[in-house]
Amino acid sequence: MPHNERVSSAFSFSGTSEPVRHLLVLPDRDAAGEAADEAGERFGLDEEPQIVREALAGEDDAEDAQWLVVLEDPNGDLDLAALRELAEEYDGWVETT
């Protein structure tokens, strides 16, 4: 099994050469702002991450919203495990589109 893990990680670090968008889904605006700043520092991003509020389906209350940090990854070479770790530090998770 360790051999397979090495093969998988080689693929994750080699990049896909395809543009990818990663979304850090976070519980509040403050967490999103801090995570966006931290992402810029950790990953040396070319573009500043965007912060977007996303209301949950069927909810009108501002309290019922998630905040997204949108990270553009034009070459598909950001480390997904490191992105997950960052999101979890702020009680969130990562989605990739």
mmCIF file of C-alpha atoms in Angstrom:
data_model
loop_
_atom_site.group_PDB
_atom_site.id
_atom_site.type_symbol
_atom_site.label_atom_id
_atom_site.label_comp_id
_atom_site.label_asym_id
_atom_site.label_seq_id
_atom_site.Cartn_x
_atom_site.Cartn_y
_atom_site.Cartn_z
ATOM 1 C CA MET A 1 0.000 0.000 0.000
ATOM 2 C CA PRO A 2 2.764 2.563 0.638
ATOM 3 C CA HIS A 3 3.828 2.110 -2.992
ATOM 4 C CA ASN A 4 0.338 3.120 -4.190
ATOM 5 C CA GLU A 5 0.343 6.148 -1.908
ATOM 6 C CA ARG A 6 3.588 7.324 -3.471
ATOM 7 C CA VAL A 7 2.135 6.977 -6.938
ATOM 8 C CA SER A 8 -0.998 8.909 -5.928
ATOM 9 C CA SER A 9 0.969 11.735 -4.400
ATOM 10 C CA ALA A 10 3.194 11.990 -7.446
ATOM 11 C CA PHE A 11 0.082 12.643 -9.508
ATOM 12 C CA SER A 12 -1.292 15.179 -7.032
ATOM 13 C CA PHE A 13 1.900 17.224 -7.144
ATOM 14 C CA SER A 14 2.520 16.998 -10.878
ATOM 15 C CA GLY A 15 -0.436 19.240 -11.739
ATOM 16 C CA THR A 16 -3.204 18.520 -14.160
ATOM 17 C CA SER A 17 -2.392 21.281 -16.649
ATOM 18 C CA GLU A 18 -6.132 21.984 -16.499
ATOM 19 C CA PRO A 19 -7.597 25.007 -14.720
ATOM 20 C CA VAL A 20 -9.211 24.087 -11.416
ATOM 21 C CA ARG A 21 -11.234 26.141 -8.958
ATOM 22 C CA HIS A 22 -11.061 25.228 -5.275
ATOM 23 C CA LEU A 23 -13.687 26.433 -2.833
ATOM 24 C CA LEU A 24 -12.943 26.650 0.864
ATOM 25 C CA VAL A 25 -16.394 26.446 2.461
ATOM 26 C CA LEU A 26 -16.355 28.264 5.795
ATOM 27 C CA PRO A 27 -18.886 29.050 8.519
ATOM 28 C CA ASP A 28 -18.544 32.849 8.721
ATOM 29 C CA ARG A 29 -17.097 35.977 7.141
ATOM 30 C CA ASP A 30 -14.244 36.334 9.635
ATOM 31 C CA ALA A 31 -13.054 32.777 9.043
ATOM 32 C CA ALA A 32 -13.249 33.332 5.275
ATOM 33 C CA GLY A 33 -11.186 36.511 5.467
ATOM 34 C CA GLU A 34 -8.518 34.907 7.621
ATOM 35 C CA ALA A 35 -8.383 31.770 5.471
ATOM 36 C CA ALA A 36 -8.085 33.861 2.284
ATOM 37 C CA ASP A 37 -5.149 35.797 3.747
ATOM 38 C CA GLU A 38 -3.510 32.593 4.944
ATOM 39 C CA ALA A 39 -4.011 30.883 1.559
ATOM 40 C CA GLY A 40 -2.254 33.757 -0.190
ATOM 41 C CA GLU A 41 0.706 33.463 2.179
ATOM 42 C CA ARG A 42 0.967 29.654 2.183
ATOM 43 C CA PHE A 43 0.512 29.023 -1.508
ATOM 44 C CA GLY A 44 1.975 32.149 -3.147
ATOM 45 C CA LEU A 45 -1.126 32.600 -5.295
ATOM 46 C CA ASP A 46 -0.994 34.683 -8.470
ATOM 47 C CA GLU A 47 -4.566 35.887 -7.921
ATOM 48 C CA GLU A 48 -6.004 37.110 -4.647
ATOM 49 C CA PRO A 49 -8.684 34.684 -3.402
ATOM 50 C CA GLN A 50 -12.264 35.897 -3.752
ATOM 51 C CA ILE A 51 -14.642 35.785 -0.803
ATOM 52 C CA VAL A 52 -18.268 35.029 -1.654
ATOM 53 C CA ARG A 53 -21.348 34.604 0.548
ATOM 54 C CA GLU A 54 -23.584 31.696 -0.391
ATOM 55 C CA ALA A 55 -27.035 31.476 1.161
ATOM 56 C CA LEU A 56 -28.187 27.967 1.910
ATOM 57 C CA ALA A 57 -31.040 26.737 -0.256
ATOM 58 C CA GLY A 58 -34.408 27.937 1.015
ATOM 59 C CA GLU A 59 -32.926 30.199 3.699
ATOM 60 C CA ASP A 60 -33.420 33.966 3.800
ATOM 61 C CA ASP A 61 -31.697 34.600 7.117
ATOM 62 C CA ALA A 62 -28.149 36.008 6.901
ATOM 63 C CA GLU A 63 -27.191 33.660 9.721
ATOM 64 C CA ASP A 64 -27.905 30.714 7.425
ATOM 65 C CA ALA A 65 -25.083 31.316 4.986
ATOM 66 C CA GLN A 66 -21.773 29.773 4.130
ATOM 67 C CA TRP A 67 -18.782 31.776 3.049
ATOM 68 C CA LEU A 68 -16.631 30.620 0.179
ATOM 69 C CA VAL A 69 -13.001 31.421 -0.479
ATOM 70 C CA VAL A 70 -12.508 30.910 -4.220
ATOM 71 C CA LEU A 71 -8.988 29.879 -5.216
ATOM 72 C CA GLU A 72 -8.169 29.802 -8.902
ATOM 73 C CA ASP A 73 -5.630 27.102 -9.742
ATOM 74 C CA PRO A 74 -4.852 27.623 -13.452
ATOM 75 C CA ASN A 75 -2.400 24.709 -13.686
ATOM 76 C CA GLY A 76 -4.121 22.378 -11.230
ATOM 77 C CA ASP A 77 -1.020 22.169 -9.067
ATOM 78 C CA LEU A 78 -2.222 23.277 -5.618
ATOM 79 C CA ASP A 79 -1.867 20.528 -3.026
ATOM 80 C CA LEU A 80 -5.389 19.377 -2.161
ATOM 81 C CA ALA A 81 -4.298 17.913 1.194
ATOM 82 C CA ALA A 82 -2.781 21.269 2.200
ATOM 83 C CA LEU A 83 -5.983 23.048 1.128
ATOM 84 C CA ARG A 84 -8.046 20.624 3.230
ATOM 85 C CA GLU A 85 -5.776 21.240 6.206
ATOM 86 C CA LEU A 86 -6.191 25.013 5.828
ATOM 87 C CA ALA A 87 -9.995 24.769 5.567
ATOM 88 C CA GLU A 88 -10.191 22.493 8.607
ATOM 89 C CA GLU A 89 -8.189 25.011 10.660
ATOM 90 C CA TYR A 90 -11.154 27.368 10.166
ATOM 91 C CA ASP A 91 -13.877 24.707 10.671
ATOM 92 C CA GLY A 92 -14.532 24.314 6.967
ATOM 93 C CA TRP A 93 -13.933 21.975 4.054
ATOM 94 C CA VAL A 94 -12.796 22.051 0.421
ATOM 95 C CA GLU A 95 -14.742 21.472 -2.781
ATOM 96 C CA THR A 96 -13.068 21.397 -6.178
ATOM 97 C CA THR A 97 -14.791 22.307 -9.417
#
